[in-house]
Coordinates of C-alpha atoms and ligand atoms in Angstrom, one line a residue:
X1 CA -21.0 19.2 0.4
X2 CA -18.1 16.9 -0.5
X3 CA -16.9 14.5 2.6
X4 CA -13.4 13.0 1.2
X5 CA -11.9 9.3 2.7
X6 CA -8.5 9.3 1.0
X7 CA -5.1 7.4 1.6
X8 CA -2.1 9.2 3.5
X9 CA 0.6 6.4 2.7
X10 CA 1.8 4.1 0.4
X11 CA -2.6 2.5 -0.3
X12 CA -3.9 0.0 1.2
X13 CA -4.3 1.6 4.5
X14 CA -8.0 0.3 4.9
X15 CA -10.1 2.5 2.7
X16 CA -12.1 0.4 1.6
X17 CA -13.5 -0.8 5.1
X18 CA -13.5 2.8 6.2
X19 CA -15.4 3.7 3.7
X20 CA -17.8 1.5 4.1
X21 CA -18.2 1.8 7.4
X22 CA -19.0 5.8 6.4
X23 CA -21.2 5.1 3.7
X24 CA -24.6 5.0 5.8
X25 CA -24.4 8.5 6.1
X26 CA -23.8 9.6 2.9
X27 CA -26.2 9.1 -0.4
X28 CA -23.2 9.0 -3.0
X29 CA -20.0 7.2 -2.6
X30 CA -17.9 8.2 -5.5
X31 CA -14.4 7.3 -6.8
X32 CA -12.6 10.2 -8.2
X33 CA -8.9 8.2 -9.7
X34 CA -7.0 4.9 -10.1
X35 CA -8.7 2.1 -11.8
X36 CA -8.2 -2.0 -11.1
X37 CA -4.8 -0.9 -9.5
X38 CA -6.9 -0.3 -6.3
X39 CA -8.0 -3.5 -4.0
X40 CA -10.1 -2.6 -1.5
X41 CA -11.5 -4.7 0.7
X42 CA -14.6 -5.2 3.3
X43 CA -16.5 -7.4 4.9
X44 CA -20.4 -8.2 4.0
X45 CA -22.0 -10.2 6.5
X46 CA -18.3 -11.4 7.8
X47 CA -17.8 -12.5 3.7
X48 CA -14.7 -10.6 2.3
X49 CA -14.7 -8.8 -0.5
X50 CA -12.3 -7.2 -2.6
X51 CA -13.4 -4.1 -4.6
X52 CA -11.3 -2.7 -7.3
X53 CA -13.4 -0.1 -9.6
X54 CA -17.1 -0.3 -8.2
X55 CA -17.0 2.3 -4.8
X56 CA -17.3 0.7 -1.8
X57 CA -20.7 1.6 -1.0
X58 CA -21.8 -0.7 -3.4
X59 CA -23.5 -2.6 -0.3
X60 CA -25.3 0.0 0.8
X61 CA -28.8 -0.3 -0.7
X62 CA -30.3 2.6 -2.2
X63 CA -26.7 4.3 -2.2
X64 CA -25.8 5.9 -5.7
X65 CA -22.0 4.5 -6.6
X66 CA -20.4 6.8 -9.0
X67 CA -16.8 5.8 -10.9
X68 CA -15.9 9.3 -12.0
X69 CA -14.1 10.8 -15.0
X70 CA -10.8 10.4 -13.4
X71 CA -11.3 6.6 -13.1
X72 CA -9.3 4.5 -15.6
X73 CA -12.0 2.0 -16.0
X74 CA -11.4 -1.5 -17.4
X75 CA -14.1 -3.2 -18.5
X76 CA -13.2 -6.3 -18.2
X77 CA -12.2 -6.2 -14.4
X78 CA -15.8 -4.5 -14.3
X79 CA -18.2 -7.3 -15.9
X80 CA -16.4 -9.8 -13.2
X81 CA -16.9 -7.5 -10.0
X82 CA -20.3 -6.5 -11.0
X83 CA -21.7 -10.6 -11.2
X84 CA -19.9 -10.8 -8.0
X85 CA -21.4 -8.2 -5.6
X86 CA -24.5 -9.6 -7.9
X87 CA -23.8 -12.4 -6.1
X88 CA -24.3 -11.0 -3.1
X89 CA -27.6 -9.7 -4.3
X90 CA -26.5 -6.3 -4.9
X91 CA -28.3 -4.6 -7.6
X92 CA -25.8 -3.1 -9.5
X93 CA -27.9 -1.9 -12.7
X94 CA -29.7 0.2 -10.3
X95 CA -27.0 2.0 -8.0
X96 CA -23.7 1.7 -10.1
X97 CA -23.4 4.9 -12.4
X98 CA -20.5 5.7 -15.1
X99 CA -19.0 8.9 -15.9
X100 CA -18.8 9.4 -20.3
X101 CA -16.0 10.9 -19.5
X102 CA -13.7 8.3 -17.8
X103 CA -11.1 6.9 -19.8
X104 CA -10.8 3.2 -20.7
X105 CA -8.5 0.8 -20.8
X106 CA -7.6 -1.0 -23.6
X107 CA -5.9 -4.9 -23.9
X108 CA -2.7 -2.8 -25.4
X109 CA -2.7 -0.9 -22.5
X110 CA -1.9 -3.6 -20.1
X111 CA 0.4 -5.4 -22.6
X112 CA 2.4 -2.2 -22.8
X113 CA 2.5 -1.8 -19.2
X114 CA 3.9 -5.2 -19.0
X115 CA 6.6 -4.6 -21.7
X116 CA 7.5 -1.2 -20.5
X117 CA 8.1 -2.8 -17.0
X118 CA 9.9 -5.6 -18.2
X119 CA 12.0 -3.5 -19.9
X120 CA 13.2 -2.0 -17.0
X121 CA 15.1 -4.5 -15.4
X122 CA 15.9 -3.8 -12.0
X123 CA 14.2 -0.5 -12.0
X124 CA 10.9 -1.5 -12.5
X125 CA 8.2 0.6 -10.9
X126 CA 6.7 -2.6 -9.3
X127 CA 3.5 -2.0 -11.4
X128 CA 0.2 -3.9 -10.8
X129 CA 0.1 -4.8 -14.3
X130 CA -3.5 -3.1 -14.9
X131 CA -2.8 -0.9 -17.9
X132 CA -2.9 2.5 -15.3
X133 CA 0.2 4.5 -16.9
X134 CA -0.6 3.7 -20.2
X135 CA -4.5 4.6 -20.0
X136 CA -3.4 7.5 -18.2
X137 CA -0.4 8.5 -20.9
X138 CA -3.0 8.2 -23.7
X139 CA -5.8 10.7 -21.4
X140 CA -2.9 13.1 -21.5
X141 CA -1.4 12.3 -24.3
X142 CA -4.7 13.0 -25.8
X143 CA -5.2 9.6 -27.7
X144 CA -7.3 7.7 -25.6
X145 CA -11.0 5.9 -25.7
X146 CA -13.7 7.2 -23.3
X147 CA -16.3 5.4 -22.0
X148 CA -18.3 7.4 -23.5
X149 CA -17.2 6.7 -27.2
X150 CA -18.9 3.4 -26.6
X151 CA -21.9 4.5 -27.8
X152 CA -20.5 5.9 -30.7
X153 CA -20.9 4.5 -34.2
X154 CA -17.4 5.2 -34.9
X155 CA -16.2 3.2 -31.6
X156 CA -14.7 0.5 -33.6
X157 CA -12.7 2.2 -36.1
X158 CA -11.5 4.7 -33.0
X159 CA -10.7 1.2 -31.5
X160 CA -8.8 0.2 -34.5
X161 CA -6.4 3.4 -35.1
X162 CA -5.3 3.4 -31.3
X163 CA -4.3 -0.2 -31.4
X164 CA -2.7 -0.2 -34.2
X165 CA -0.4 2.9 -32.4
X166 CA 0.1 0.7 -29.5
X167 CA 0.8 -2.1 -31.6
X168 CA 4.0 0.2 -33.0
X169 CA 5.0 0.6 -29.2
X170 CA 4.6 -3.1 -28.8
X171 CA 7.2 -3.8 -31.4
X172 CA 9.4 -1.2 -30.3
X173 CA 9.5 -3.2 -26.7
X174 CA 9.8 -6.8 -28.9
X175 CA 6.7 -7.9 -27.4
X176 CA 5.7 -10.8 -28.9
X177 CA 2.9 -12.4 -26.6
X178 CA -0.8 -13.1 -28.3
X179 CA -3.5 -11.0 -26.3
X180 CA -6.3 -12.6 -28.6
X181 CA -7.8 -13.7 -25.2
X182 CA -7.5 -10.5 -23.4
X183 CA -9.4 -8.9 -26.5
X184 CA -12.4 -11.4 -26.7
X185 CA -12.7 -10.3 -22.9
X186 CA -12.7 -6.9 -23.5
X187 CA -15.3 -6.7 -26.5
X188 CA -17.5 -8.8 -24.1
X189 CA -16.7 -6.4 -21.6
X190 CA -17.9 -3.4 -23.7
X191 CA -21.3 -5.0 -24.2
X192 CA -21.4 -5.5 -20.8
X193 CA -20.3 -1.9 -19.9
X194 CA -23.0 -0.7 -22.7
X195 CA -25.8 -2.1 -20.5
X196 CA -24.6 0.2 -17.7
X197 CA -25.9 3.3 -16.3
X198 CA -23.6 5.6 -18.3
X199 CA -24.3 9.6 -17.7
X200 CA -22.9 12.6 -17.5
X201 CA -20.6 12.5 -14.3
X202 CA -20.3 16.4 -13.7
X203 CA -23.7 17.3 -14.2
X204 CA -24.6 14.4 -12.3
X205 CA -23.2 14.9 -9.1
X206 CA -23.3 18.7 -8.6
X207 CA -27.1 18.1 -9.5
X208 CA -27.2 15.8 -6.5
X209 CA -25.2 18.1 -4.3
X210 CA -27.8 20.9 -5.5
X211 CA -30.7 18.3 -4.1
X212 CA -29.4 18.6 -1.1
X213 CA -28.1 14.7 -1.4
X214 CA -24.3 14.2 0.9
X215 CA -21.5 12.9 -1.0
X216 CA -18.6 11.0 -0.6
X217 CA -15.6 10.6 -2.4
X218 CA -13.3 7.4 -1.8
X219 CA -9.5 7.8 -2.9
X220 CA -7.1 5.0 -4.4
X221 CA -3.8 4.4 -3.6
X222 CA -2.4 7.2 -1.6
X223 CA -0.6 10.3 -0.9
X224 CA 3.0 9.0 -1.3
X225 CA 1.8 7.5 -5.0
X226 CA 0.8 10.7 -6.4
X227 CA 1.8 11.8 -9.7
X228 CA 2.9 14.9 -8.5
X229 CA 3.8 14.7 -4.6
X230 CA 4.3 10.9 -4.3
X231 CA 7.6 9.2 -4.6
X232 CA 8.0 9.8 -8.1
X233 CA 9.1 7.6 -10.6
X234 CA 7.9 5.0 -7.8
X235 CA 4.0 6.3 -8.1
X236 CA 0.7 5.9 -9.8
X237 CA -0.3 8.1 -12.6
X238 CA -3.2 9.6 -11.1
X239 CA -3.9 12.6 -9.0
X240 CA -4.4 10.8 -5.4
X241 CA -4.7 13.6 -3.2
X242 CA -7.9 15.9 -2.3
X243 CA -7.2 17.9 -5.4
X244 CA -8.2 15.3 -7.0
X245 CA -11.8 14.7 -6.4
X246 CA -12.3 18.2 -8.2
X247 CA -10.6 17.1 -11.5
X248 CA -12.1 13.7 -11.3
X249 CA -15.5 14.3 -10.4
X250 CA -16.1 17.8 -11.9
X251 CA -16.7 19.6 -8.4
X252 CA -15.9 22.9 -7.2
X253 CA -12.8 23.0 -4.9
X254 CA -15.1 24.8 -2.1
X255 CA -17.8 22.1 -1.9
X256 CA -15.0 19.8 -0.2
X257 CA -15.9 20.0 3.3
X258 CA -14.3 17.0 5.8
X259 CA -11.3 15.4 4.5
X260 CA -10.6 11.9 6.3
X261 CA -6.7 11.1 6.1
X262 CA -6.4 7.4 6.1
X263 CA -3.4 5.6 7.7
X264 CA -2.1 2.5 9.5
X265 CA -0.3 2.9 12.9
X266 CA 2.5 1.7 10.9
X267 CA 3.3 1.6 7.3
X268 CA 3.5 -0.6 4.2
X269 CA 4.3 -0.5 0.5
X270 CA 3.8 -2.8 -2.2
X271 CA 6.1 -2.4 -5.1
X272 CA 9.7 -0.7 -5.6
X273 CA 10.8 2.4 -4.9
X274 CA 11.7 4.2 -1.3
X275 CA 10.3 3.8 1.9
X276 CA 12.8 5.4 4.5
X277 CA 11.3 3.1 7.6
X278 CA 11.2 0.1 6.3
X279 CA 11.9 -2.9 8.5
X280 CA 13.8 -5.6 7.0
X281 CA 14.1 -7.7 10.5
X282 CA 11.9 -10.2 12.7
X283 CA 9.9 -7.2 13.4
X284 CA 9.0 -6.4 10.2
X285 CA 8.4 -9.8 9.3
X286 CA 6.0 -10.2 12.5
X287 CA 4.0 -7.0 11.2
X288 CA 3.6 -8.4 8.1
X289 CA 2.4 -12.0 9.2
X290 CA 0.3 -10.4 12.0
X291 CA -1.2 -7.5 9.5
X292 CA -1.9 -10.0 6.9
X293 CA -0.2 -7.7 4.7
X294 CA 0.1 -9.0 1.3
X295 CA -1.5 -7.0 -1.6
X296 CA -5.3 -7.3 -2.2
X297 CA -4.7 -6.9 -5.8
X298 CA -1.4 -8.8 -6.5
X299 CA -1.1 -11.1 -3.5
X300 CA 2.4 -9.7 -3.2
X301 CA 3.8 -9.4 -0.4
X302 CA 4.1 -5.7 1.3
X303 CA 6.5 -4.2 2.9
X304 CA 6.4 -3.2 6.5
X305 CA 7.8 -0.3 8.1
X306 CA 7.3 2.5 11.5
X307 CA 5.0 5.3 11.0
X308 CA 6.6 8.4 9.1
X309 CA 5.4 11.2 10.8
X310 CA 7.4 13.3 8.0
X311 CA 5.5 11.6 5.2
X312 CA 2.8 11.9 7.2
X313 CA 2.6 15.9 8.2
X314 CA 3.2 16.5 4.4
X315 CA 0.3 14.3 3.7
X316 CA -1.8 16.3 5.6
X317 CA -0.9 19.2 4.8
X318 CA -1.0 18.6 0.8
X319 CA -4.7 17.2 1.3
X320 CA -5.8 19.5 4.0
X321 CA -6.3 16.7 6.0
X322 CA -9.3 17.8 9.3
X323 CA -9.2 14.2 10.6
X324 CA -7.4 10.8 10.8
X325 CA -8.7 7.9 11.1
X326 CA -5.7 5.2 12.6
X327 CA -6.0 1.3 11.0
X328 CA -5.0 -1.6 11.8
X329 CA -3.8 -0.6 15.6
X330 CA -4.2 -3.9 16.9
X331 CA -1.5 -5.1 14.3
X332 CA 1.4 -3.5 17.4
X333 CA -0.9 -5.1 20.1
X334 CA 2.0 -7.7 20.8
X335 CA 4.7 -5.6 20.5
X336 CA 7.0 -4.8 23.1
X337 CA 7.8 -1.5 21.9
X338 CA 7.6 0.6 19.4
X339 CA 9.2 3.4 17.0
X340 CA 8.0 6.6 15.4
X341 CA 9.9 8.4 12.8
X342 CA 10.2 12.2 13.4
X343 CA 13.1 13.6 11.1
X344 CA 14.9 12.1 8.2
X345 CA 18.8 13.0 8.3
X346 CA 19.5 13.4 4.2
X347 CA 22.8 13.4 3.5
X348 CA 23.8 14.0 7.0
X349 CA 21.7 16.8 8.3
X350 CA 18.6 16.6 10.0
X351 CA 15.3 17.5 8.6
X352 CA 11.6 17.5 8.7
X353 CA 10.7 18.1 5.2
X354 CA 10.2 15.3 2.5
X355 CA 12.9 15.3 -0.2
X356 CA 11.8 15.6 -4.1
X357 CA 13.4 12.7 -4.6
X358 CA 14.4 9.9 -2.4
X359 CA 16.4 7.7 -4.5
X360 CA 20.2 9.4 -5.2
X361 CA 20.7 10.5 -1.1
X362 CA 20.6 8.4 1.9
X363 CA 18.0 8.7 4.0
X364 CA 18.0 7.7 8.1
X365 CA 15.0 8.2 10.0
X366 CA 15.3 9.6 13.2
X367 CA 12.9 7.2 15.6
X368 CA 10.9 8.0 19.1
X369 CA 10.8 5.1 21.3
X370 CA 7.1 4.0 22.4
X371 CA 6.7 1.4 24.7
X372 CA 4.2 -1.4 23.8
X373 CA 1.0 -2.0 25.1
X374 CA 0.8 -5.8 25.0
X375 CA -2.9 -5.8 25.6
X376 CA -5.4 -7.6 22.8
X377 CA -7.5 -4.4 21.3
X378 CA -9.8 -6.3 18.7
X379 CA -12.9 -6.7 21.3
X380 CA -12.5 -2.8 22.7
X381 CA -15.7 -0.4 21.8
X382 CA -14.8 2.1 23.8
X383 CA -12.0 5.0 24.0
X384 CA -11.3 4.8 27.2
X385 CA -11.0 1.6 27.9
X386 CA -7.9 1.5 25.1
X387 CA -4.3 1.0 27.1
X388 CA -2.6 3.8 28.6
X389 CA 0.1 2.8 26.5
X390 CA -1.8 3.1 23.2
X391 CA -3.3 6.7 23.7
X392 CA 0.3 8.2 24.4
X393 CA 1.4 6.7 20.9
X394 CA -1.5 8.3 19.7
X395 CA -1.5 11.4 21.5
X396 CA 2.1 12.0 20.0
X397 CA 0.8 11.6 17.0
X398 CA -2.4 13.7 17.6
X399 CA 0.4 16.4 18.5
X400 CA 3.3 15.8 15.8
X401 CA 0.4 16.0 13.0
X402 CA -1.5 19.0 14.2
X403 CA -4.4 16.6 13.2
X404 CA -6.3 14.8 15.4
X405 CA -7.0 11.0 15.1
X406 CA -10.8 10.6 15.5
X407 CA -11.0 7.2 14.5
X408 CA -9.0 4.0 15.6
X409 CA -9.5 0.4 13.8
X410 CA -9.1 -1.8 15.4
X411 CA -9.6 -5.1 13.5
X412 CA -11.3 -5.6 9.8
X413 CA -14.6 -6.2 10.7
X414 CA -17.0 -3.6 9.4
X415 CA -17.8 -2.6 13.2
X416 CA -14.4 -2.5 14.9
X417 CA -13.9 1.1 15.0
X418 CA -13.8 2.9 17.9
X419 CA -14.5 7.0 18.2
X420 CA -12.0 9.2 20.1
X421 CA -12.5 11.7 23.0
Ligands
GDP501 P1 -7.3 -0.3 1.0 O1 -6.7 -0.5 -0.4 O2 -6.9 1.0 1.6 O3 -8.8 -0.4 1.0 O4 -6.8 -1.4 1.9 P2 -6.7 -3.0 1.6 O5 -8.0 -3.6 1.6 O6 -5.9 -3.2 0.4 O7 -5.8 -3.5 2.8 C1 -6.2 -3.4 4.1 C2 -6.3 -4.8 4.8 O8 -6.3 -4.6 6.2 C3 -7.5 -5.6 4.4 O9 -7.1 -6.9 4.4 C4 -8.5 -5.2 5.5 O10 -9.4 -6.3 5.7 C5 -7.5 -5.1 6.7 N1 -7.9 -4.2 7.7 C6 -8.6 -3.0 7.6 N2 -8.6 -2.4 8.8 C7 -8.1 -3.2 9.7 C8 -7.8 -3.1 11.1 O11 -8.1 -2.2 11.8 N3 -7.1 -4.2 11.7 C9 -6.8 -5.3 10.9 N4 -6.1 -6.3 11.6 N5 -7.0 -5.4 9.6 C10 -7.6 -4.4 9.0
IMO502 P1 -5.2 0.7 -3.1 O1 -6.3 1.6 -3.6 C1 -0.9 -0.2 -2.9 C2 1.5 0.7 -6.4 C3 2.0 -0.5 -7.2 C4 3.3 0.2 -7.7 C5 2.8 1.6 -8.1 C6 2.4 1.8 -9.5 O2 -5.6 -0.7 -2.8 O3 -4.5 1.4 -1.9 P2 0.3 1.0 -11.0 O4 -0.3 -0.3 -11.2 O5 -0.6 2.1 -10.4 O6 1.1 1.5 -12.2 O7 1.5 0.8 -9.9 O8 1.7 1.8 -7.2 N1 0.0 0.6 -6.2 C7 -0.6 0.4 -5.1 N2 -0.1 0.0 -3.9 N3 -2.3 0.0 -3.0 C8 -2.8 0.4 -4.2 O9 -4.1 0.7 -4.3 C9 -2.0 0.5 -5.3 N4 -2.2 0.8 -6.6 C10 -1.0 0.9 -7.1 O10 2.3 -1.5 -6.3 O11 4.3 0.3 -6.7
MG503 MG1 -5.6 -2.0 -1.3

């Protein structure tokens, strides 16, 4: 069976420590979507780390790490993360396995995503800049390079053809900048990516799940950046939700057993686009400082916001969420007191569902009052020693979700997690 960690929010609700944290009980930690986007970090003997293609069970020795077909991978980003877990004396030749299947991306790509965003002006999506929608438009568009076609005689001239398509689009956007560099990179990055364990992903992992062997897939990015369901234009280009691990893994949709909803007692997003409970005050500011929350990928700064239960109950209920594990809860530890969003009023009336889009209405939450618990959190092991305070902001939430929260973090080191009754 298929165990799933995914995001509920806007990423970078803790995944990757989560994750990790799971990984002892699993034999295959697999990433199923996203690419170099993705920052996810965790703690190895109290050193951080910051993964953003290799799974993060890639610390766990004798764990098989899969990047799956619906990874956009680039190879570039991958060289450098490999030598550093390597580093860390991770052997990655050994537990780091390639899907054929998963789509690269290409120097143009990120020089297209950097003109198409430019180009934008005051709309721009906010991108990380990795190449993602281009790699992605070229998987659909049914142009692009596998990782597969590596091994390929023809590689080169296949290599050849696309970029001189890109190189069109390039012109189109007037941009002008040299990427000889980022080229160099990437053809040492293919030698590099050559040496890899490349197989066939879908065979691969339903022939481990036919051994008996317990898998685990790790989401990127989350719910609300989804292609389909997520704030769209202001999303990713991959499927981020549960669905996803079947189309980027080759799995059967009934193999998925547990899926673990990830999300922090508040909320954050990096990049543009809408975020109905965002805090632009003192309090926001104080979330952010306290959170540390400034993007693992970009180092920009994210923004900070209340829970959205809305967002949230159609997170779940889009991924079939079973149970949700709460981050970063000691973030509100100083807080006097707290809000939760409950209903949106859209255009005036009240309502619990999300819009299809956010952007051409106006959108007030309606907030819940919480008082705070002002207690420090970080050195608690135990459920029941948590504030009184604490569990009836998560017992609300247990009960507005349907879902319950099993898990609360409650710092970022690998062990500060406590269980719930
Ligand atoms: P991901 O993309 O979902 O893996 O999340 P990121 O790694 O981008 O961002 C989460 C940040 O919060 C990282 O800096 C983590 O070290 C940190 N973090 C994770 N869980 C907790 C927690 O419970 N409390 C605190 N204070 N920090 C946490
Ligand atoms: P993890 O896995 C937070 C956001 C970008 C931008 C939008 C599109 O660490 O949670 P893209 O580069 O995908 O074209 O950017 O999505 N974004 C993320 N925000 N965490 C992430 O990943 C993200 N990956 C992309 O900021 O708004
Ligand atoms: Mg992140």
């Amino acid at each position: 069976m298929v165990d799933v960690i995914l995001g509920l929010q806007w990423g970078d609700e803790g995944k990757g420590k989560i994750v990790d944290y799971f990984a002892k009980g699993y034999d295959v930690v697999a990433r199923f979507q996203g690419g170099p986007n993705a920052g996810h970090t965790l703690f190895v003997d109290g050193k951080k780390m910051v993964l953003h293609q290799i799974p993060s069970g890639i610390f766990h020795e004798n764990k098989i790490n899969l990047i799956g077909n619906g990874v956009v991978l680039d190879p570039v980003t991958l060289k450098k993360e490999c030598e550093s877990v390597a580093a860390l004396g991770v052997d990655y030749k050994k537990n780091l396995f390639i899907s054929q299947r998963a789509h690269l991306i290409l120097p143009t790509h990120r020089a297209i995503d950097k003109a198409s965003e430019t180009s934008k002006g005051n709309e721009k999506i906010g991108s990380t800049l990795k190449g993602i929608s281009p790699a992605y438009m070229d998987k659909t568009g049914r142009n692009g390079l596998r990782v597969g076609d590596l091994l390929d005689k023809s590689f080169t001239t296949q290599y050849i053809r696309l970029r001189l398509k890109h190189q069109k689009l390039l012109d189109n956007f007037s941009f002008s900048e040299d990427i000889s560099t980022w080229e160099d990179e990437f053809f040492e990055g293919l030698e590099f990516l050559r040496e890899l364990q490349i197989v066939n992903g879908e065979y691969f992992i339903n022939d481990q799940m036919r051994n008996g062997k317990k898998i685990l897939a790790e989401g990127a990015q989350g719910s609300m950046l989804d292609v389909d369901f997520g704030t769209f234009p202001f999303v990713t280009s991959s499927s981020t939700i549960s669905a996803g691990v079947c189309t980027g893994l080759g799995i059967a949709p009934q193999k998925i057993n547990e899926v673990y909803g990830v999300t922090k007692a508040y909320c954050t997003r990096v990049g543009s686009g809408p975020f109905p409970t965002e805090l632009k005050d003192e309090t926001g500011e104080q979330i952010r400082q306290t959170g540390n929350e400034f993007g693992s990928t970009t180092g920009r700064p994210r923004r900070c916001g209340w829970i959205d239960l809305v967002a949230l109950k159609f997170a779940c209920m889009i991924n079939g969420v079973t149970q949700l594990i709460m981050t970063k809860a000691d973030v509100l530890d100083a807080l006097q007191s707290l809000q939760v969003c409950d209903e949106y009023i859209v255009n005036g009336k009240r309502q619990t569902e999300v819009p299809f889009q956010m952007l051409r209405m106006d959108i007030e939450p309606v907030y819940r009052k919480f008082v705070g618990w002002q207690t420090d959190i970080t050195g608690i092991n135990d459920y029941e020693q948590l504030p009184g305070k604490m569990k009836e902001y998560i017992n609300y939430i247990n009960s507005s979700l349907g879902v319950p929260v099993k898990y609360i973090s409650n710092g970022p080191g690998s062990n500060q997690i406590i269980v719930a009754l």
